[in-house]
Amino acid sequence: LISVIRQVVLNLMNNKNVCSSIIDQDMIQEDISQALKEKNALKAYLAYVLRGIEACIFGEHEMAANLMQRRKELEKQMTRKTPFYGVTDFYDGLISLTMAHKTRQMKWSHVASEAVSKLEYFVQIGKVNCEHRLFLLKAETQSLMGEEEEASNNYKLAIAAAEKNGF
């Protein structure tokens, strides 16, 4: 697991806006395959999460969507999931909204809507690190739907929430 985290961090630190050479798909598959061979579902789960976030950050949205879908399939088999309190939901929302924009497939809008609902729950139970993420996903959703004024308001709310909560 440390090697997965180490590689993701190194890739983020060494970004020269050349994402195709930074994200090694074979290395990602090797990380996940090794974890599954070891019957270590948690390690595979974390590899899917971290590599999916990395792919999203570097604009490799199809790869991020694929990793997200594979992670969700693995989650169905797991008895216990690691709570990231909205982090995976936020990135699932971003990835899904990007894919909805690219493909115009309704399934992606549904996944994004689920992510927003989960973030609303985390905000309700007091997770302050989710409030700005929620507003940002709402803004992105409204932007995708052409609701520019509402999107602008939610972008402003996201900035205010991030500042209020020290982010």
PDB file of C-alpha atoms in Angstrom:
ATOM      1  CA  LEU A   1       0.000   0.000   0.000  1.00  0.00           C
ATOM      2  CA  ILE A   2       2.852   2.359   0.789  1.00  0.00           C
ATOM      3  CA  SER A   3       4.150   1.951  -2.771  1.00  0.00           C
ATOM      4  CA  VAL A   4       0.758   3.023  -4.169  1.00  0.00           C
ATOM      5  CA  ILE A   5       0.633   6.092  -1.936  1.00  0.00           C
ATOM      6  CA  ARG A   6       4.276   6.892  -2.681  1.00  0.00           C
ATOM      7  CA  GLN A   7       3.751   6.703  -6.461  1.00  0.00           C
ATOM      8  CA  VAL A   8       0.609   8.857  -6.370  1.00  0.00           C
ATOM      9  CA  VAL A   9       2.377  11.507  -4.275  1.00  0.00           C
ATOM     10  CA  LEU A  10       5.443  11.456  -6.530  1.00  0.00           C
ATOM     11  CA  ASN A  11       3.232  11.837  -9.599  1.00  0.00           C
ATOM     12  CA  LEU A  12       1.467  14.820  -8.027  1.00  0.00           C
ATOM     13  CA  MET A  13       4.774  16.429  -7.033  1.00  0.00           C
ATOM     14  CA  ASN A  14       6.403  15.883 -10.428  1.00  0.00           C
ATOM     15  CA  ASN A  15       3.474  17.012 -12.599  1.00  0.00           C
ATOM     16  CA  LYS A  16       4.714  18.802 -15.688  1.00  0.00           C
ATOM     17  CA  ASN A  17       1.263  18.736 -17.327  1.00  0.00           C
ATOM     18  CA  VAL A  18       2.197  15.562 -19.180  1.00  0.00           C
ATOM     19  CA  CYS A  19      -0.375  13.243 -17.677  1.00  0.00           C
ATOM     20  CA  SER A  20      -0.054  10.422 -20.206  1.00  0.00           C
ATOM     21  CA  SER A  21       3.537   9.776 -19.192  1.00  0.00           C
ATOM     22  CA  ILE A  22       2.878  10.293 -15.479  1.00  0.00           C
ATOM     23  CA  ILE A  23      -0.011   7.899 -14.998  1.00  0.00           C
ATOM     24  CA  ASP A  24       1.211   4.434 -15.855  1.00  0.00           C
ATOM     25  CA  GLN A  25      -1.854   2.281 -16.519  1.00  0.00           C
ATOM     26  CA  ASP A  26       0.185  -0.909 -16.279  1.00  0.00           C
ATOM     27  CA  MET A  27       1.474   0.125 -12.848  1.00  0.00           C
ATOM     28  CA  ILE A  28      -2.065   0.855 -11.680  1.00  0.00           C
ATOM     29  CA  GLN A  29      -3.276  -2.533 -12.873  1.00  0.00           C
ATOM     30  CA  GLU A  30      -0.269  -4.198 -11.243  1.00  0.00           C
ATOM     31  CA  ASP A  31      -1.024  -2.484  -7.898  1.00  0.00           C
ATOM     32  CA  ILE A  32      -4.619  -3.644  -7.955  1.00  0.00           C
ATOM     33  CA  SER A  33      -3.897  -7.137  -9.290  1.00  0.00           C
ATOM     34  CA  GLN A  34      -1.278  -7.712  -6.597  1.00  0.00           C
ATOM     35  CA  ALA A  35      -3.713  -6.654  -3.877  1.00  0.00           C
ATOM     36  CA  LEU A  36      -6.417  -8.936  -5.246  1.00  0.00           C
ATOM     37  CA  LYS A  37      -3.976 -11.860  -5.507  1.00  0.00           C
ATOM     38  CA  GLU A  38      -3.113 -11.290  -1.864  1.00  0.00           C
ATOM     39  CA  LYS A  39      -6.864 -11.360  -1.139  1.00  0.00           C
ATOM     40  CA  ASN A  40      -6.398  -7.931   0.389  1.00  0.00           C
ATOM     41  CA  ALA A  41      -9.616  -6.179  -0.560  1.00  0.00           C
ATOM     42  CA  LEU A  42      -8.802  -3.123   1.554  1.00  0.00           C
ATOM     43  CA  LYS A  43      -5.482  -2.595  -0.262  1.00  0.00           C
ATOM     44  CA  ALA A  44      -7.217  -2.977  -3.648  1.00  0.00           C
ATOM     45  CA  TYR A  45      -9.964  -0.594  -2.516  1.00  0.00           C
ATOM     46  CA  LEU A  46      -7.436   2.041  -1.456  1.00  0.00           C
ATOM     47  CA  ALA A  47      -5.533   1.604  -4.730  1.00  0.00           C
ATOM     48  CA  TYR A  48      -8.767   2.199  -6.662  1.00  0.00           C
ATOM     49  CA  VAL A  49      -9.521   5.288  -4.550  1.00  0.00           C
ATOM     50  CA  LEU A  50      -6.062   6.867  -4.753  1.00  0.00           C
ATOM     51  CA  ARG A  51      -5.437   6.024  -8.394  1.00  0.00           C
ATOM     52  CA  GLY A  52      -8.930   7.238  -9.309  1.00  0.00           C
ATOM     53  CA  ILE A  53      -8.338  10.577  -7.600  1.00  0.00           C
ATOM     54  CA  GLU A  54      -4.958  10.834  -9.301  1.00  0.00           C
ATOM     55  CA  ALA A  55      -6.495  10.148 -12.726  1.00  0.00           C
ATOM     56  CA  CYS A  56      -9.188  12.758 -12.057  1.00  0.00           C
ATOM     57  CA  ILE A  57      -6.631  15.381 -11.044  1.00  0.00           C
ATOM     58  CA  PHE A  58      -4.596  14.757 -14.196  1.00  0.00           C
ATOM     59  CA  GLY A  59      -7.654  14.922 -16.454  1.00  0.00           C
ATOM     60  CA  GLU A  60      -7.703  11.220 -17.322  1.00  0.00           C
ATOM     61  CA  HIS A  61     -11.467  11.075 -16.882  1.00  0.00           C
ATOM     62  CA  GLU A  62     -12.170   7.806 -18.694  1.00  0.00           C
ATOM     63  CA  MET A  63      -9.536   6.068 -16.584  1.00  0.00           C
ATOM     64  CA  ALA A  64     -10.925   7.696 -13.434  1.00  0.00           C
ATOM     65  CA  ALA A  65     -14.464   6.565 -14.366  1.00  0.00           C
ATOM     66  CA  ASN A  66     -13.249   3.023 -14.990  1.00  0.00           C
ATOM     67  CA  LEU A  67     -11.419   2.908 -11.645  1.00  0.00           C
ATOM     68  CA  MET A  68     -14.484   4.345  -9.885  1.00  0.00           C
ATOM     69  CA  GLN A  69     -16.759   1.695 -11.396  1.00  0.00           C
ATOM     70  CA  ARG A  70     -14.344  -1.102 -10.499  1.00  0.00           C
ATOM     71  CA  ARG A  71     -14.031   0.270  -6.951  1.00  0.00           C
ATOM     72  CA  LYS A  72     -17.811   0.303  -6.592  1.00  0.00           C
ATOM     73  CA  GLU A  73     -17.966  -3.338  -7.728  1.00  0.00           C
ATOM     74  CA  LEU A  74     -15.361  -4.254  -5.115  1.00  0.00           C
ATOM     75  CA  GLU A  75     -17.300  -2.315  -2.442  1.00  0.00           C
ATOM     76  CA  LYS A  76     -20.296  -4.592  -3.014  1.00  0.00           C
ATOM     77  CA  GLN A  77     -18.157  -7.560  -1.942  1.00  0.00           C
ATOM     78  CA  MET A  78     -16.634  -5.883   1.103  1.00  0.00           C
ATOM     79  CA  THR A  79     -18.183  -6.237   4.534  1.00  0.00           C
ATOM     80  CA  ARG A  80     -16.453  -3.134   5.837  1.00  0.00           C
ATOM     81  CA  LYS A  81     -15.554  -0.045   3.867  1.00  0.00           C
ATOM     82  CA  THR A  82     -13.065   2.622   4.816  1.00  0.00           C
ATOM     83  CA  PRO A  83     -14.943   5.867   5.425  1.00  0.00           C
ATOM     84  CA  PHE A  84     -13.423   8.832   3.676  1.00  0.00           C
ATOM     85  CA  TYR A  85     -16.301  11.079   4.806  1.00  0.00           C
ATOM     86  CA  GLY A  86     -17.140  12.514   1.440  1.00  0.00           C
ATOM     87  CA  VAL A  87     -13.778  12.438  -0.332  1.00  0.00           C
ATOM     88  CA  THR A  88     -14.635   9.528  -2.618  1.00  0.00           C
ATOM     89  CA  ASP A  89     -18.155  10.882  -3.064  1.00  0.00           C
ATOM     90  CA  PHE A  90     -16.779  14.259  -4.120  1.00  0.00           C
ATOM     91  CA  TYR A  91     -14.450  12.760  -6.720  1.00  0.00           C
ATOM     92  CA  ASP A  92     -17.161  10.333  -7.867  1.00  0.00           C
ATOM     93  CA  GLY A  93     -19.349  13.386  -8.440  1.00  0.00           C
ATOM     94  CA  LEU A  94     -16.669  15.276 -10.355  1.00  0.00           C
ATOM     95  CA  ILE A  95     -15.812  12.262 -12.498  1.00  0.00           C
ATOM     96  CA  SER A  96     -19.480  11.527 -13.174  1.00  0.00           C
ATOM     97  CA  LEU A  97     -20.294  15.105 -14.125  1.00  0.00           C
ATOM     98  CA  THR A  98     -17.358  15.174 -16.533  1.00  0.00           C
ATOM     99  CA  MET A  99     -18.459  11.893 -18.076  1.00  0.00           C
ATOM    100  CA  ALA A 100     -22.083  13.111 -18.267  1.00  0.00           C
ATOM    101  CA  HIS A 101     -20.866  16.178 -20.149  1.00  0.00           C
ATOM    102  CA  LYS A 102     -18.686  14.102 -22.496  1.00  0.00           C
ATOM    103  CA  THR A 103     -21.065  11.226 -23.202  1.00  0.00           C
ATOM    104  CA  ARG A 104     -24.534  12.663 -22.477  1.00  0.00           C
ATOM    105  CA  GLN A 105     -25.372   9.322 -20.826  1.00  0.00           C
ATOM    106  CA  MET A 106     -27.930   9.558 -18.017  1.00  0.00           C
ATOM    107  CA  LYS A 107     -26.157   6.928 -15.894  1.00  0.00           C
ATOM    108  CA  TRP A 108     -23.433   9.468 -15.119  1.00  0.00           C
ATOM    109  CA  SER A 109     -25.954  12.082 -14.002  1.00  0.00           C
ATOM    110  CA  HIS A 110     -27.455   9.496 -11.670  1.00  0.00           C
ATOM    111  CA  VAL A 111     -24.048   8.715 -10.111  1.00  0.00           C
ATOM    112  CA  ALA A 112     -23.407  12.456  -9.666  1.00  0.00           C
ATOM    113  CA  SER A 113     -26.806  12.872  -8.005  1.00  0.00           C
ATOM    114  CA  GLU A 114     -25.983  10.044  -5.575  1.00  0.00           C
ATOM    115  CA  ALA A 115     -22.684  11.754  -4.738  1.00  0.00           C
ATOM    116  CA  VAL A 116     -24.482  15.033  -3.984  1.00  0.00           C
ATOM    117  CA  SER A 117     -26.953  13.179  -1.713  1.00  0.00           C
ATOM    118  CA  LYS A 118     -24.108  11.536   0.197  1.00  0.00           C
ATOM    119  CA  LEU A 119     -22.334  14.865   0.650  1.00  0.00           C
ATOM    120  CA  GLU A 120     -25.600  16.437   1.879  1.00  0.00           C
ATOM    121  CA  TYR A 121     -25.739  13.699   4.513  1.00  0.00           C
ATOM    122  CA  PHE A 122     -22.158  14.357   5.634  1.00  0.00           C
ATOM    123  CA  VAL A 123     -22.853  18.088   5.886  1.00  0.00           C
ATOM    124  CA  GLN A 124     -25.965  17.356   7.990  1.00  0.00           C
ATOM    125  CA  ILE A 125     -23.970  15.274  10.475  1.00  0.00           C
ATOM    126  CA  GLY A 126     -21.401  18.030  10.837  1.00  0.00           C
ATOM    127  CA  LYS A 127     -18.527  17.098   8.529  1.00  0.00           C
ATOM    128  CA  VAL A 128     -17.256  20.614   7.784  1.00  0.00           C
ATOM    129  CA  ASN A 129     -14.794  19.366   5.180  1.00  0.00           C
ATOM    130  CA  CYS A 130     -17.769  18.407   2.977  1.00  0.00           C
ATOM    131  CA  GLU A 131     -19.703  21.676   2.839  1.00  0.00           C
ATOM    132  CA  HIS A 132     -17.570  23.392   0.200  1.00  0.00           C
ATOM    133  CA  ARG A 133     -17.401  20.163  -1.812  1.00  0.00           C
ATOM    134  CA  LEU A 134     -21.188  19.931  -1.776  1.00  0.00           C
ATOM    135  CA  PHE A 135     -21.595  23.477  -3.074  1.00  0.00           C
ATOM    136  CA  LEU A 136     -18.977  22.842  -5.737  1.00  0.00           C
ATOM    137  CA  LEU A 137     -20.726  19.697  -6.993  1.00  0.00           C
ATOM    138  CA  LYS A 138     -24.057  21.519  -7.012  1.00  0.00           C
ATOM    139  CA  ALA A 139     -22.476  24.339  -9.015  1.00  0.00           C
ATOM    140  CA  GLU A 140     -20.951  21.909 -11.492  1.00  0.00           C
ATOM    141  CA  THR A 141     -24.297  20.141 -11.884  1.00  0.00           C
ATOM    142  CA  GLN A 142     -26.098  23.423 -12.507  1.00  0.00           C
ATOM    143  CA  SER A 143     -23.424  24.526 -14.952  1.00  0.00           C
ATOM    144  CA  LEU A 144     -23.860  21.287 -16.886  1.00  0.00           C
ATOM    145  CA  MET A 145     -27.605  21.944 -17.019  1.00  0.00           C
ATOM    146  CA  GLY A 146     -27.095  25.512 -18.279  1.00  0.00           C
ATOM    147  CA  GLU A 147     -28.263  27.133 -15.033  1.00  0.00           C
ATOM    148  CA  GLU A 148     -25.445  29.672 -14.997  1.00  0.00           C
ATOM    149  CA  GLU A 149     -26.792  32.067 -12.355  1.00  0.00           C
ATOM    150  CA  GLU A 150     -27.502  29.274  -9.852  1.00  0.00           C
ATOM    151  CA  ALA A 151     -24.107  27.744 -10.623  1.00  0.00           C
ATOM    152  CA  SER A 152     -22.393  31.075 -10.000  1.00  0.00           C
ATOM    153  CA  ASN A 153     -24.148  31.389  -6.638  1.00  0.00           C
ATOM    154  CA  ASN A 154     -23.062  27.892  -5.589  1.00  0.00           C
ATOM    155  CA  TYR A 155     -19.472  28.555  -6.678  1.00  0.00           C
ATOM    156  CA  LYS A 156     -19.520  31.621  -4.403  1.00  0.00           C
ATOM    157  CA  LEU A 157     -21.011  29.549  -1.579  1.00  0.00           C
ATOM    158  CA  ALA A 158     -18.295  26.927  -2.076  1.00  0.00           C
ATOM    159  CA  ILE A 159     -15.588  29.584  -1.754  1.00  0.00           C
ATOM    160  CA  ALA A 160     -17.243  31.071   1.347  1.00  0.00           C
ATOM    161  CA  ALA A 161     -17.660  27.627   2.972  1.00  0.00           C
ATOM    162  CA  ALA A 162     -14.039  26.732   2.272  1.00  0.00           C
ATOM    163  CA  GLU A 163     -12.854  29.992   3.813  1.00  0.00           C
ATOM    164  CA  LYS A 164     -15.200  29.642   6.801  1.00  0.00           C
ATOM    165  CA  ASN A 165     -13.955  26.134   7.521  1.00  0.00           C
ATOM    166  CA  GLY A 166     -10.261  26.905   7.041  1.00  0.00           C
ATOM    167  CA  PHE A 167      -9.658  25.323   3.638  1.00  0.00           C
TER     168      PHE A 167
END
